[in-house]
XYZ file of C-alpha atoms in Angstrom:
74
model
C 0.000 0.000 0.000
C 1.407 3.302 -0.811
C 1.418 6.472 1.434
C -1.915 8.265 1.982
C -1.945 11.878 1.392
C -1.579 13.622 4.440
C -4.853 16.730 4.330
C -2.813 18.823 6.696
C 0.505 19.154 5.178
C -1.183 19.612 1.828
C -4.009 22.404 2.735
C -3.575 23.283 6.152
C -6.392 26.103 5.462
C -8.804 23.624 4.301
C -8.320 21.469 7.662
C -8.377 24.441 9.571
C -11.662 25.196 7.967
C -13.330 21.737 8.309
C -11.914 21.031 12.235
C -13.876 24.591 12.956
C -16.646 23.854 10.823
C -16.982 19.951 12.936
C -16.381 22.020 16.735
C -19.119 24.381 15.260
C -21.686 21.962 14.841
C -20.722 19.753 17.877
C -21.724 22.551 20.583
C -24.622 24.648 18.400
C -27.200 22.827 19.624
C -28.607 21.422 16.565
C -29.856 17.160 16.915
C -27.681 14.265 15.606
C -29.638 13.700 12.457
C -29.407 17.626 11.556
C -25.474 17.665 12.160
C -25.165 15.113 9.654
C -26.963 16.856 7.367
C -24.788 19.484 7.682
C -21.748 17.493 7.101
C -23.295 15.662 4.140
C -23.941 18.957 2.559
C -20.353 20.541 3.219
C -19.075 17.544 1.581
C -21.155 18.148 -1.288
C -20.247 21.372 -1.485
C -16.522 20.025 -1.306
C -17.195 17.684 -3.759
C -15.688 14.970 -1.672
C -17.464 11.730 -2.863
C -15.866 9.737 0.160
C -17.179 12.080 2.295
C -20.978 12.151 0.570
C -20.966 8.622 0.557
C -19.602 8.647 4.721
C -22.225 10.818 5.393
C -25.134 9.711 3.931
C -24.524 6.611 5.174
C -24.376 8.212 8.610
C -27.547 10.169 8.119
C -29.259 6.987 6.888
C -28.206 4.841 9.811
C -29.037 7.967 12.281
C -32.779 7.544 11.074
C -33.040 10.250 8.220
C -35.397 9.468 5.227
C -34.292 9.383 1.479
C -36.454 11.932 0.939
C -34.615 14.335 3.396
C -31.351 13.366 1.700
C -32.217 13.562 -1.552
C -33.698 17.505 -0.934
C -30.215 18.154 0.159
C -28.503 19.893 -2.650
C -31.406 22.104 -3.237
Protein backbone atom coordinates (compact mmCIF):
# COMPACT_ATOMS: atom_id res chain seq x y z
CA UNK A 1 0.00 0.00 0.00
CA UNK A 2 1.41 3.30 -0.81
CA UNK A 3 1.42 6.47 1.43
CA UNK A 4 -1.91 8.26 1.98
CA UNK A 5 -1.95 11.88 1.39
CA UNK A 6 -1.58 13.62 4.44
CA UNK A 7 -4.85 16.73 4.33
CA UNK A 8 -2.81 18.82 6.70
CA UNK A 9 0.50 19.15 5.18
CA UNK A 10 -1.18 19.61 1.83
CA UNK A 11 -4.01 22.40 2.73
CA UNK A 12 -3.58 23.28 6.15
CA UNK A 13 -6.39 26.10 5.46
CA UNK A 14 -8.80 23.62 4.30
CA UNK A 15 -8.32 21.47 7.66
CA UNK A 16 -8.38 24.44 9.57
CA UNK A 17 -11.66 25.20 7.97
CA UNK A 18 -13.33 21.74 8.31
CA UNK A 19 -11.91 21.03 12.24
CA UNK A 20 -13.88 24.59 12.96
CA UNK A 21 -16.65 23.85 10.82
CA UNK A 22 -16.98 19.95 12.94
CA UNK A 23 -16.38 22.02 16.74
CA UNK A 24 -19.12 24.38 15.26
CA UNK A 25 -21.69 21.96 14.84
CA UNK A 26 -20.72 19.75 17.88
CA UNK A 27 -21.72 22.55 20.58
CA UNK A 28 -24.62 24.65 18.40
CA UNK A 29 -27.20 22.83 19.62
CA UNK A 30 -28.61 21.42 16.57
CA UNK A 31 -29.86 17.16 16.92
CA UNK A 32 -27.68 14.27 15.61
CA UNK A 33 -29.64 13.70 12.46
CA UNK A 34 -29.41 17.63 11.56
CA UNK A 35 -25.47 17.66 12.16
CA UNK A 36 -25.16 15.11 9.65
CA UNK A 37 -26.96 16.86 7.37
CA UNK A 38 -24.79 19.48 7.68
CA UNK A 39 -21.75 17.49 7.10
CA UNK A 40 -23.30 15.66 4.14
CA UNK A 41 -23.94 18.96 2.56
CA UNK A 42 -20.35 20.54 3.22
CA UNK A 43 -19.07 17.54 1.58
CA UNK A 44 -21.16 18.15 -1.29
CA UNK A 45 -20.25 21.37 -1.49
CA UNK A 46 -16.52 20.02 -1.31
CA UNK A 47 -17.19 17.68 -3.76
CA UNK A 48 -15.69 14.97 -1.67
CA UNK A 49 -17.46 11.73 -2.86
CA UNK A 50 -15.87 9.74 0.16
CA UNK A 51 -17.18 12.08 2.30
CA UNK A 52 -20.98 12.15 0.57
CA UNK A 53 -20.97 8.62 0.56
CA UNK A 54 -19.60 8.65 4.72
CA UNK A 55 -22.23 10.82 5.39
CA UNK A 56 -25.13 9.71 3.93
CA UNK A 57 -24.52 6.61 5.17
CA UNK A 58 -24.38 8.21 8.61
CA UNK A 59 -27.55 10.17 8.12
CA UNK A 60 -29.26 6.99 6.89
CA UNK A 61 -28.21 4.84 9.81
CA UNK A 62 -29.04 7.97 12.28
CA UNK A 63 -32.78 7.54 11.07
CA UNK A 64 -33.04 10.25 8.22
CA UNK A 65 -35.40 9.47 5.23
CA UNK A 66 -34.29 9.38 1.48
CA UNK A 67 -36.45 11.93 0.94
CA UNK A 68 -34.61 14.33 3.40
CA UNK A 69 -31.35 13.37 1.70
CA UNK A 70 -32.22 13.56 -1.55
CA UNK A 71 -33.70 17.51 -0.93
CA UNK A 72 -30.21 18.15 0.16
CA UNK A 73 -28.50 19.89 -2.65
CA UNK A 74 -31.41 22.10 -3.24
Amino acid sequence: MGTRLNYGKAAPGAMKAMNGLETYINNCGLEAPLKELVRLRASQINGCAYCVNMHSFDAREGGDTEQRLYALPV
